[in-house]
Amino acid sequence: MKKLLISTGGGDCPGLNAVIRGIYKRAKQEPDWEVYGSIEALSGIMRDPPELIKLNRSKVSGIHVRGGTILKTTNKGNPLQYPIKDAEGRITFHDITDKVADRIRELGFDAVVNIGGDGSQKISEALHRHGIPIVGVPKTIDNDLKGTDMTFGFQTAVQIATDSFDKLVTTAESHHRVMIMEVMGRDAGWIALHTAIGGGAEICLIPEIPYDVREVLKRINERYEKGRGFVNIVIAEGAKAKDGTITFSAGEEGSEHVRLGGVAFELSRQLKAVGCKQEIRETVLGHVQRGGTPVAFDRVLASLFGVKAFELVLEGAFGKMVSYQNNSIVSVDLAEATQSYHHVDPKGSLVQGAKGLGISFGD
C-alpha cells in the first residue's frame, strides 16, 4: 500500500475538513492508497512518537459541514524558522526543513498534501526542493495567496463579517453613532472591502490605501445634519494612517508572527484627537470570522480542491499547488504561488466600484 500524508497548517479556516474529506474520498477510489493526517500541521510527524491519524470512512463522514480541522492546526513550529530555546532561555529561529524531509521519508510516505496559506505553501515549496513529493492546497480567510483567484474560507469570513455589519448598522442608526468594525486580513484588505460593499459601509479603510484621518472625519461630518445621522466604518486589522504604523501586540513565544489587532480603537482615538464630536463605538470581530459552518461556496471549492490535490498526486505532478482560475480547478507551480503577496489593487475595479458607490477610503 502507498501512504499519503495530509497536513493542515496556519490558522484554522472554514472548509479545511471539506478538503480532507475530498482527498480521502478520491483516494479510496484507488485500491492501493492509505491516507494519514499529521496532528497540528507537520509538528505531528516530528514528535516522538509521531502523532498521526489514519483516516477512514467514519472519521471523515459528514465533516465537510464542520468548521476547524479534525487534524488540528498550529501557526507555530514553522520548519523554515523553527524556534529553538538555548540554555539561557533565549529563542532563536533555525531552518530544519532537511530534518522534516528526512522524517517524512523515514515514516514511509509516498506523497504529502499540505493545506495552508502563504506561509504553509512556502514550506511546501521548500520541502519540494528537498525532494519531497508534495502538493499544496491554498487555504486562508484573508484571500492573500497569489496563484489562485480565490481561497476557500474567504467567502465564509466575508459572510460572517457582513452579517455582523448589518447588525451594527441598525444600532448606529438608532443612536446616531459612528460604529467602527475591525475585521481580519493581515496585510490584505479583501475581507474589509467585500464587507464594505456587501454591507453598504460609508467608509472602508484597508492596508493598501493608507488613510488621512481628517479625510475620514470630513466624510463622517457629511453624514450628520443638526446632530443627527450615523456612520458605519469597516477597517482591516492591517490598516494604517498615512503618517502612522500598523497596530499590533507582541507575538507569542515560539512564533515568528506579530499579532495584529486593536486598530478600531486606534482609529477612534485618532478621530477624537482631530475633533470628532459624534459618539463612537468599536467592535472587533476577531476569531468569529474563522469559526462555524462554511458557506456552500467554500464547501464546494474546498471539496474540489481535495479531489484535484489527490489527482495531482496520482499524476506525479509534485511541486504544484491546486488553484481556482477562471471558474476552473487547475494547478500552478508552488514557486509561482509564493513569489509575491496578493494585495488589493488600489486602482482595480473592486476599489473603483466601491468609490462609485460612495464609499470613502480616507485618501
PDB file of C-alpha atoms in Angstrom, residues 37-318:
ATOM      1  CA  GLY A  37      -3.160  13.004   8.836  1.00  0.00           C
ATOM      2  CA  SER A  38      -0.405  14.739  10.797  1.00  0.00           C
ATOM      3  CA  ILE A  39      -1.724  16.289  14.024  1.00  0.00           C
ATOM      4  CA  GLU A  40      -1.118  20.044  14.353  1.00  0.00           C
ATOM      5  CA  ALA A  41       0.448  20.565  10.943  1.00  0.00           C
ATOM      6  CA  LEU A  42       3.866  18.999  10.393  1.00  0.00           C
ATOM      7  CA  SER A  43       4.515  19.101  14.144  1.00  0.00           C
ATOM      8  CA  GLY A  44       2.790  15.723  14.359  1.00  0.00           C
ATOM      9  CA  ILE A  45       5.402  13.876  12.317  1.00  0.00           C
ATOM     10  CA  MET A  46       8.275  15.491  14.248  1.00  0.00           C
ATOM     11  CA  ARG A  47       7.093  14.267  17.640  1.00  0.00           C
ATOM     12  CA  ASP A  48       8.351  11.096  19.260  1.00  0.00           C
ATOM     13  CA  PRO A  49       6.329   9.013  18.818  1.00  0.00           C
ATOM     14  CA  PRO A  50       4.729  10.691  15.772  1.00  0.00           C
ATOM     15  CA  GLU A  51       1.176  11.941  16.220  1.00  0.00           C
ATOM     16  CA  LEU A  52      -0.633  10.594  13.180  1.00  0.00           C
ATOM     17  CA  ILE A  53      -4.201   9.551  12.492  1.00  0.00           C
ATOM     18  CA  LYS A  54      -5.186   7.001   9.868  1.00  0.00           C
ATOM     19  CA  LEU A  55      -8.276   8.266   8.076  1.00  0.00           C
ATOM     20  CA  ASN A  56     -11.248   6.016   7.408  1.00  0.00           C
ATOM     21  CA  ARG A  57     -14.850   6.376   6.355  1.00  0.00           C
ATOM     22  CA  SER A  58     -16.204   7.053   9.845  1.00  0.00           C
ATOM     23  CA  LYS A  59     -13.590   9.738  10.596  1.00  0.00           C
ATOM     24  CA  VAL A  60     -14.430  11.802   7.504  1.00  0.00           C
ATOM     25  CA  SER A  61     -18.176  11.161   7.316  1.00  0.00           C
ATOM     26  CA  GLY A  62     -20.070  14.465   7.308  1.00  0.00           C
ATOM     27  CA  ILE A  63     -17.071  16.593   8.286  1.00  0.00           C
ATOM     28  CA  HIS A  64     -17.487  18.910   5.268  1.00  0.00           C
ATOM     29  CA  VAL A  65     -20.087  20.917   7.216  1.00  0.00           C
ATOM     30  CA  ARG A  66     -17.857  21.401  10.256  1.00  0.00           C
ATOM     31  CA  GLY A  67     -15.556  24.344  10.861  1.00  0.00           C
ATOM     32  CA  GLY A  68     -11.970  23.938  12.004  1.00  0.00           C
ATOM     33  CA  THR A  69      -9.930  20.852  11.172  1.00  0.00           C
ATOM     34  CA  ILE A  70     -10.131  17.333  12.591  1.00  0.00           C
ATOM     35  CA  LEU A  71      -6.325  17.211  12.285  1.00  0.00           C
ATOM     36  CA  LYS A  72      -5.923  20.351  14.424  1.00  0.00           C
ATOM     37  CA  THR A  73      -3.507  23.066  13.352  1.00  0.00           C
ATOM     38  CA  THR A  74      -0.853  25.482  14.541  1.00  0.00           C
ATOM     39  CA  ASN A  75       0.906  28.610  13.302  1.00  0.00           C
ATOM     40  CA  LYS A  76       3.998  27.808  15.376  1.00  0.00           C
ATOM     41  CA  GLY A  77       6.856  25.462  14.575  1.00  0.00           C
ATOM     42  CA  ASN A  78       7.485  26.643  11.009  1.00  0.00           C
ATOM     43  CA  PRO A  79      10.400  24.406   9.863  1.00  0.00           C
ATOM     44  CA  LEU A  80      11.830  27.328   7.868  1.00  0.00           C
ATOM     45  CA  GLN A  81      12.043  29.364  11.079  1.00  0.00           C
ATOM     46  CA  TYR A  82      11.868  26.769  13.827  1.00  0.00           C
ATOM     47  CA  PRO A  83      12.119  28.166  17.383  1.00  0.00           C
ATOM     48  CA  ILE A  84      14.927  26.643  19.463  1.00  0.00           C
ATOM     49  CA  LYS A  85      15.490  27.723  23.065  1.00  0.00           C
ATOM     50  CA  ASP A  86      19.059  27.807  24.378  1.00  0.00           C
ATOM     51  CA  ALA A  87      20.282  27.134  27.930  1.00  0.00           C
ATOM     52  CA  GLU A  88      19.629  30.763  28.901  1.00  0.00           C
ATOM     53  CA  GLY A  89      16.052  30.577  27.663  1.00  0.00           C
ATOM     54  CA  ARG A  90      16.638  32.691  24.558  1.00  0.00           C
ATOM     55  CA  ILE A  91      14.777  31.669  21.421  1.00  0.00           C
ATOM     56  CA  THR A  92      16.447  31.703  18.031  1.00  0.00           C
ATOM     57  CA  PHE A  93      14.954  30.541  14.735  1.00  0.00           C
ATOM     58  CA  HIS A  94      16.555  27.878  12.524  1.00  0.00           C
ATOM     59  CA  ASP A  95      15.797  26.156   9.214  1.00  0.00           C
ATOM     60  CA  ILE A  96      15.125  22.458   9.933  1.00  0.00           C
ATOM     61  CA  THR A  97      13.478  21.644   6.597  1.00  0.00           C
ATOM     62  CA  ASP A  98      16.029  18.902   5.956  1.00  0.00           C
ATOM     63  CA  LYS A  99      15.072  17.165   9.218  1.00  0.00           C
ATOM     64  CA  VAL A 100      11.359  17.342   8.360  1.00  0.00           C
ATOM     65  CA  ALA A 101      12.064  15.899   4.909  1.00  0.00           C
ATOM     66  CA  ASP A 102      14.108  13.068   6.428  1.00  0.00           C
ATOM     67  CA  ARG A 103      11.289  12.257   8.854  1.00  0.00           C
ATOM     68  CA  ILE A 104       8.713  12.077   6.074  1.00  0.00           C
ATOM     69  CA  ARG A 105      10.946   9.560   4.283  1.00  0.00           C
ATOM     70  CA  GLU A 106      11.581   7.572   7.478  1.00  0.00           C
ATOM     71  CA  LEU A 107       7.835   7.222   8.036  1.00  0.00           C
ATOM     72  CA  GLY A 108       7.425   5.825   4.539  1.00  0.00           C
ATOM     73  CA  PHE A 109       5.135   8.396   2.984  1.00  0.00           C
ATOM     74  CA  ASP A 110       4.897   8.345  -0.798  1.00  0.00           C
ATOM     75  CA  ALA A 111       3.287  11.805  -1.066  1.00  0.00           C
ATOM     76  CA  VAL A 112       2.225  14.784   1.031  1.00  0.00           C
ATOM     77  CA  VAL A 113      -0.673  17.210   0.639  1.00  0.00           C
ATOM     78  CA  ASN A 114      -0.032  20.398   2.613  1.00  0.00           C
ATOM     79  CA  ILE A 115      -3.099  22.593   3.143  1.00  0.00           C
ATOM     80  CA  GLY A 116      -2.407  26.160   4.193  1.00  0.00           C
ATOM     81  CA  GLY A 117      -1.826  29.786   3.329  1.00  0.00           C
ATOM     82  CA  ASP A 118       1.199  31.753   2.185  1.00  0.00           C
ATOM     83  CA  GLY A 119       3.491  30.552   4.972  1.00  0.00           C
ATOM     84  CA  SER A 120       2.426  26.920   4.622  1.00  0.00           C
ATOM     85  CA  GLN A 121       2.954  26.932   0.858  1.00  0.00           C
ATOM     86  CA  LYS A 122       6.450  28.365   1.306  1.00  0.00           C
ATOM     87  CA  ILE A 123       7.084  25.317   3.496  1.00  0.00           C
ATOM     88  CA  SER A 124       5.641  23.128   0.713  1.00  0.00           C
ATOM     89  CA  GLU A 125       7.966  24.723  -1.809  1.00  0.00           C
ATOM     90  CA  ALA A 126      10.981  24.230   0.482  1.00  0.00           C
ATOM     91  CA  LEU A 127      10.113  20.556   1.067  1.00  0.00           C
ATOM     92  CA  HIS A 128       9.747  20.084  -2.687  1.00  0.00           C
ATOM     93  CA  ARG A 129      13.283  21.448  -3.125  1.00  0.00           C
ATOM     94  CA  HIS A 130      14.392  18.824  -0.593  1.00  0.00           C
ATOM     95  CA  GLY A 131      12.953  16.090  -2.784  1.00  0.00           C
ATOM     96  CA  ILE A 132       9.628  15.522  -1.029  1.00  0.00           C
ATOM     97  CA  PRO A 133       6.735  14.619  -3.399  1.00  0.00           C
ATOM     98  CA  ILE A 134       4.315  17.313  -2.238  1.00  0.00           C
ATOM     99  CA  VAL A 135       1.190  19.107  -3.439  1.00  0.00           C
ATOM    100  CA  GLY A 136      -0.161  22.322  -1.904  1.00  0.00           C
ATOM    101  CA  VAL A 137      -3.760  23.382  -1.335  1.00  0.00           C
ATOM    102  CA  PRO A 138      -4.374  27.141  -0.793  1.00  0.00           C
ATOM    103  CA  LYS A 139      -6.226  27.994   2.404  1.00  0.00           C
ATOM    104  CA  THR A 140      -6.759  31.358   4.074  1.00  0.00           C
ATOM    105  CA  ILE A 141      -9.686  33.546   5.031  1.00  0.00           C
ATOM    106  CA  ASP A 142      -7.512  36.528   4.028  1.00  0.00           C
ATOM    107  CA  ASN A 143      -7.518  35.624   0.291  1.00  0.00           C
ATOM    108  CA  ASP A 144      -3.914  36.847   0.155  1.00  0.00           C
ATOM    109  CA  LEU A 145      -2.311  33.973  -1.758  1.00  0.00           C
ATOM    110  CA  LYS A 146      -1.094  34.505  -5.305  1.00  0.00           C
ATOM    111  CA  GLY A 147      -1.686  31.888  -7.972  1.00  0.00           C
ATOM    112  CA  THR A 148      -5.395  31.441  -7.291  1.00  0.00           C
ATOM    113  CA  ASP A 149      -8.376  33.707  -7.913  1.00  0.00           C
ATOM    114  CA  MET A 150      -9.809  32.787  -4.528  1.00  0.00           C
ATOM    115  CA  THR A 151      -9.029  30.699  -1.465  1.00  0.00           C
ATOM    116  CA  PHE A 152     -11.623  28.662   0.422  1.00  0.00           C
ATOM    117  CA  GLY A 153     -12.659  30.146   3.757  1.00  0.00           C
ATOM    118  CA  PHE A 154     -12.713  33.681   2.378  1.00  0.00           C
ATOM    119  CA  GLN A 155     -16.394  33.679   1.390  1.00  0.00           C
ATOM    120  CA  THR A 156     -17.419  32.353   4.810  1.00  0.00           C
ATOM    121  CA  ALA A 157     -15.385  35.038   6.573  1.00  0.00           C
ATOM    122  CA  VAL A 158     -16.976  37.736   4.403  1.00  0.00           C
ATOM    123  CA  GLN A 159     -20.462  36.363   5.113  1.00  0.00           C
ATOM    124  CA  ILE A 160     -19.841  36.366   8.871  1.00  0.00           C
ATOM    125  CA  ALA A 161     -18.422  39.902   8.720  1.00  0.00           C
ATOM    126  CA  THR A 162     -21.305  41.160   6.582  1.00  0.00           C
ATOM    127  CA  ASP A 163     -23.921  39.621   8.880  1.00  0.00           C
ATOM    128  CA  SER A 164     -22.239  41.317  11.844  1.00  0.00           C
ATOM    129  CA  PHE A 165     -22.009  44.619   9.983  1.00  0.00           C
ATOM    130  CA  ASP A 166     -25.754  44.509   9.198  1.00  0.00           C
ATOM    131  CA  LYS A 167     -26.476  44.337  12.919  1.00  0.00           C
ATOM    132  CA  LEU A 168     -24.227  47.312  13.645  1.00  0.00           C
ATOM    133  CA  VAL A 169     -25.987  49.442  11.024  1.00  0.00           C
ATOM    134  CA  THR A 170     -29.290  49.346  12.900  1.00  0.00           C
ATOM    135  CA  THR A 171     -27.767  50.238  16.254  1.00  0.00           C
ATOM    136  CA  ALA A 172     -25.707  53.042  14.677  1.00  0.00           C
ATOM    137  CA  GLU A 173     -28.849  54.472  13.116  1.00  0.00           C
ATOM    138  CA  SER A 174     -30.829  54.204  16.351  1.00  0.00           C
ATOM    139  CA  HIS A 175     -28.221  56.074  18.405  1.00  0.00           C
ATOM    140  CA  HIS A 176     -26.805  58.429  15.741  1.00  0.00           C
ATOM    141  CA  ARG A 177     -23.391  56.898  16.348  1.00  0.00           C
ATOM    142  CA  VAL A 178     -20.209  56.198  14.459  1.00  0.00           C
ATOM    143  CA  MET A 179     -19.649  52.441  14.503  1.00  0.00           C
ATOM    144  CA  ILE A 180     -16.181  51.087  13.673  1.00  0.00           C
ATOM    145  CA  MET A 181     -15.948  47.376  12.876  1.00  0.00           C
ATOM    146  CA  GLU A 182     -12.492  45.780  12.681  1.00  0.00           C
ATOM    147  CA  VAL A 183     -12.052  42.671  10.532  1.00  0.00           C
ATOM    148  CA  MET A 184      -9.161  40.308   9.853  1.00  0.00           C
ATOM    149  CA  GLY A 185      -6.959  40.179   6.762  1.00  0.00           C
ATOM    150  CA  ARG A 186      -3.435  40.984   7.986  1.00  0.00           C
ATOM    151  CA  ASP A 187      -1.745  42.892   5.125  1.00  0.00           C
ATOM    152  CA  ALA A 188      -4.602  42.482   2.648  1.00  0.00           C
ATOM    153  CA  GLY A 189      -7.934  44.323   2.609  1.00  0.00           C
ATOM    154  CA  TRP A 190     -10.080  41.732   0.814  1.00  0.00           C
ATOM    155  CA  ILE A 191     -12.400  40.908   3.734  1.00  0.00           C
ATOM    156  CA  ALA A 192     -12.866  44.573   4.634  1.00  0.00           C
ATOM    157  CA  LEU A 193     -13.530  45.634   1.057  1.00  0.00           C
ATOM    158  CA  HIS A 194     -16.059  42.905   0.290  1.00  0.00           C
ATOM    159  CA  THR A 195     -17.802  43.514   3.618  1.00  0.00           C
ATOM    160  CA  ALA A 196     -17.982  47.258   2.994  1.00  0.00           C
ATOM    161  CA  ILE A 197     -19.578  46.754  -0.416  1.00  0.00           C
ATOM    162  CA  GLY A 198     -21.913  43.986   0.759  1.00  0.00           C
ATOM    163  CA  GLY A 199     -22.928  45.818   3.925  1.00  0.00           C
ATOM    164  CA  GLY A 200     -23.179  49.322   2.499  1.00  0.00           C
ATOM    165  CA  ALA A 201     -20.463  50.995   4.562  1.00  0.00           C
ATOM    166  CA  GLU A 202     -19.761  54.701   4.303  1.00  0.00           C
ATOM    167  CA  ILE A 203     -16.037  54.258   4.922  1.00  0.00           C
ATOM    168  CA  CYS A 204     -13.634  51.371   4.265  1.00  0.00           C
ATOM    169  CA  LEU A 205     -10.013  51.503   5.434  1.00  0.00           C
ATOM    170  CA  ILE A 206      -7.581  48.906   4.085  1.00  0.00           C
ATOM    171  CA  PRO A 207      -3.805  48.322   4.277  1.00  0.00           C
ATOM    172  CA  GLU A 208      -3.300  49.051   0.589  1.00  0.00           C
ATOM    173  CA  ILE A 209      -4.615  52.635   0.905  1.00  0.00           C
ATOM    174  CA  PRO A 210      -3.171  54.487   3.930  1.00  0.00           C
ATOM    175  CA  TYR A 211      -5.810  56.895   5.214  1.00  0.00           C
ATOM    176  CA  ASP A 212      -5.836  60.551   6.233  1.00  0.00           C
ATOM    177  CA  VAL A 213      -7.816  60.759   9.468  1.00  0.00           C
ATOM    178  CA  ARG A 214      -9.003  64.277   8.567  1.00  0.00           C
ATOM    179  CA  GLU A 215     -10.481  62.934   5.332  1.00  0.00           C
ATOM    180  CA  VAL A 216     -12.237  60.253   7.373  1.00  0.00           C
ATOM    181  CA  LEU A 217     -13.604  62.938   9.720  1.00  0.00           C
ATOM    182  CA  LYS A 218     -14.728  65.017   6.737  1.00  0.00           C
ATOM    183  CA  ARG A 219     -16.746  62.063   5.411  1.00  0.00           C
ATOM    184  CA  ILE A 220     -18.259  61.496   8.854  1.00  0.00           C
ATOM    185  CA  ASN A 221     -19.324  65.118   9.193  1.00  0.00           C
ATOM    186  CA  GLU A 222     -21.003  64.992   5.772  1.00  0.00           C
ATOM    187  CA  ARG A 223     -23.320  62.283   7.125  1.00  0.00           C
ATOM    188  CA  TYR A 224     -24.572  64.341  10.055  1.00  0.00           C
ATOM    189  CA  GLU A 225     -27.091  67.160   9.979  1.00  0.00           C
ATOM    190  CA  LYS A 226     -28.100  69.062  13.131  1.00  0.00           C
ATOM    191  CA  GLY A 227     -26.563  66.336  15.286  1.00  0.00           C
ATOM    192  CA  ARG A 228     -28.442  63.527  13.541  1.00  0.00           C
ATOM    193  CA  GLY A 229     -27.142  60.837  11.260  1.00  0.00           C
ATOM    194  CA  PHE A 230     -24.929  57.781  11.569  1.00  0.00           C
ATOM    195  CA  VAL A 231     -21.796  56.292  10.032  1.00  0.00           C
ATOM    196  CA  ASN A 232     -20.587  52.710   9.707  1.00  0.00           C
ATOM    197  CA  ILE A 233     -16.888  52.089   9.108  1.00  0.00           C
ATOM    198  CA  VAL A 234     -15.144  48.832   8.185  1.00  0.00           C
ATOM    199  CA  ILE A 235     -11.426  48.759   8.929  1.00  0.00           C
ATOM    200  CA  ALA A 236      -8.961  45.955   8.182  1.00  0.00           C
ATOM    201  CA  GLU A 237      -6.670  44.959  11.043  1.00  0.00           C
ATOM    202  CA  GLY A 238      -3.595  45.925   8.988  1.00  0.00           C
ATOM    203  CA  ALA A 239      -4.831  49.391   8.003  1.00  0.00           C
ATOM    204  CA  LYS A 240      -2.778  52.433   8.987  1.00  0.00           C
ATOM    205  CA  ALA A 241      -2.811  56.201   8.702  1.00  0.00           C
ATOM    206  CA  LYS A 242      -0.610  57.880   6.094  1.00  0.00           C
ATOM    207  CA  ASP A 243       1.806  59.006   8.777  1.00  0.00           C
ATOM    208  CA  GLY A 244       1.295  56.005  11.060  1.00  0.00           C
ATOM    209  CA  THR A 245       2.136  52.329  11.506  1.00  0.00           C
ATOM    210  CA  ILE A 246       0.098  49.155  11.839  1.00  0.00           C
ATOM    211  CA  THR A 247      -1.377  48.376  15.257  1.00  0.00           C
ATOM    212  CA  PHE A 248      -0.139  45.162  16.812  1.00  0.00           C
ATOM    213  CA  SER A 249       0.848  43.465  20.036  1.00  0.00           C
ATOM    214  CA  ALA A 250       3.924  41.346  20.629  1.00  0.00           C
ATOM    215  CA  GLY A 251       3.888  37.910  19.035  1.00  0.00           C
ATOM    216  CA  GLU A 252       3.554  34.747  21.087  1.00  0.00           C
ATOM    217  CA  GLU A 253       6.634  32.845  22.196  1.00  0.00           C
ATOM    218  CA  GLY A 254       7.760  30.410  19.529  1.00  0.00           C
ATOM    219  CA  SER A 255       6.003  32.245  16.705  1.00  0.00           C
ATOM    220  CA  GLU A 256       7.648  34.491  14.123  1.00  0.00           C
ATOM    221  CA  HIS A 257       4.368  36.370  13.621  1.00  0.00           C
ATOM    222  CA  VAL A 258       3.199  39.521  15.376  1.00  0.00           C
ATOM    223  CA  ARG A 259      -0.451  39.720  16.402  1.00  0.00           C
ATOM    224  CA  LEU A 260      -2.391  42.406  14.584  1.00  0.00           C
ATOM    225  CA  GLY A 261      -5.433  43.934  16.218  1.00  0.00           C
ATOM    226  CA  GLY A 262      -6.769  46.991  18.004  1.00  0.00           C
ATOM    227  CA  VAL A 263      -6.802  49.336  15.007  1.00  0.00           C
ATOM    228  CA  ALA A 264     -10.513  50.084  15.577  1.00  0.00           C
ATOM    229  CA  PHE A 265      -9.629  51.653  18.932  1.00  0.00           C
ATOM    230  CA  GLU A 266      -6.637  53.448  17.405  1.00  0.00           C
ATOM    231  CA  LEU A 267      -8.867  54.965  14.721  1.00  0.00           C
ATOM    232  CA  SER A 268     -11.367  56.015  17.393  1.00  0.00           C
ATOM    233  CA  ARG A 269      -8.566  57.732  19.314  1.00  0.00           C
ATOM    234  CA  GLN A 270      -7.322  59.466  16.157  1.00  0.00           C
ATOM    235  CA  LEU A 271     -10.802  60.732  15.282  1.00  0.00           C
ATOM    236  CA  LYS A 272     -11.356  62.179  18.740  1.00  0.00           C
ATOM    237  CA  ALA A 273      -7.919  63.829  18.593  1.00  0.00           C
ATOM    238  CA  VAL A 274      -8.856  65.734  15.413  1.00  0.00           C
ATOM    239  CA  GLY A 275     -12.187  66.886  16.785  1.00  0.00           C
ATOM    240  CA  CYS A 276     -14.822  64.239  16.058  1.00  0.00           C
ATOM    241  CA  LYS A 277     -17.879  65.218  18.170  1.00  0.00           C
ATOM    242  CA  GLN A 278     -20.063  62.206  17.460  1.00  0.00           C
ATOM    243  CA  GLU A 279     -20.282  59.199  19.752  1.00  0.00           C
ATOM    244  CA  ILE A 280     -18.028  56.380  18.598  1.00  0.00           C
ATOM    245  CA  ARG A 281     -18.281  52.672  19.376  1.00  0.00           C
ATOM    246  CA  GLU A 282     -15.842  49.978  18.350  1.00  0.00           C
ATOM    247  CA  THR A 283     -16.354  46.293  17.529  1.00  0.00           C
ATOM    248  CA  VAL A 284     -13.543  43.796  16.873  1.00  0.00           C
ATOM    249  CA  LEU A 285     -14.854  40.629  15.229  1.00  0.00           C
ATOM    250  CA  GLY A 286     -11.683  38.643  15.765  1.00  0.00           C
ATOM    251  CA  HIS A 287     -11.790  34.882  15.516  1.00  0.00           C
ATOM    252  CA  VAL A 288     -15.539  34.567  14.940  1.00  0.00           C
ATOM    253  CA  GLN A 289     -14.586  35.109  11.282  1.00  0.00           C
ATOM    254  CA  ARG A 290     -12.697  31.808  11.337  1.00  0.00           C
ATOM    255  CA  GLY A 291     -15.300  29.643  13.009  1.00  0.00           C
ATOM    256  CA  GLY A 292     -18.535  27.868  12.283  1.00  0.00           C
ATOM    257  CA  THR A 293     -20.057  26.132   9.304  1.00  0.00           C
ATOM    258  CA  PRO A 294     -18.534  27.021   5.911  1.00  0.00           C
ATOM    259  CA  VAL A 295     -20.923  28.540   3.379  1.00  0.00           C
ATOM    260  CA  ALA A 296     -21.862  26.398   0.374  1.00  0.00           C
ATOM    261  CA  PHE A 297     -19.354  28.107  -1.933  1.00  0.00           C
ATOM    262  CA  ASP A 298     -16.444  27.253   0.355  1.00  0.00           C
ATOM    263  CA  ARG A 299     -17.645  23.666   0.825  1.00  0.00           C
ATOM    264  CA  VAL A 300     -17.773  23.184  -2.944  1.00  0.00           C
ATOM    265  CA  LEU A 301     -14.425  24.868  -3.595  1.00  0.00           C
ATOM    266  CA  ALA A 302     -12.676  23.005  -0.780  1.00  0.00           C
ATOM    267  CA  SER A 303     -14.115  19.635  -1.813  1.00  0.00           C
ATOM    268  CA  LEU A 304     -12.985  20.119  -5.418  1.00  0.00           C
ATOM    269  CA  PHE A 305      -9.558  21.260  -4.204  1.00  0.00           C
ATOM    270  CA  GLY A 306      -9.259  17.994  -2.268  1.00  0.00           C
ATOM    271  CA  VAL A 307     -10.137  15.881  -5.295  1.00  0.00           C
ATOM    272  CA  LYS A 308      -7.728  17.818  -7.515  1.00  0.00           C
ATOM    273  CA  ALA A 309      -4.915  17.524  -4.963  1.00  0.00           C
ATOM    274  CA  PHE A 310      -5.077  13.741  -4.949  1.00  0.00           C
ATOM    275  CA  GLU A 311      -5.325  13.589  -8.732  1.00  0.00           C
ATOM    276  CA  LEU A 312      -2.107  15.633  -8.926  1.00  0.00           C
ATOM    277  CA  VAL A 313      -0.544  13.005  -6.650  1.00  0.00           C
ATOM    278  CA  LEU A 314      -1.699  10.248  -8.993  1.00  0.00           C
ATOM    279  CA  GLU A 315      -0.197  12.125 -11.954  1.00  0.00           C
ATOM    280  CA  GLY A 316       3.083  12.633 -10.118  1.00  0.00           C
ATOM    281  CA  ALA A 317       2.634  16.381 -10.593  1.00  0.00           C
ATOM    282  CA  PHE A 318       4.516  17.364  -7.449  1.00  0.00           C
TER     283      PHE A 318
END
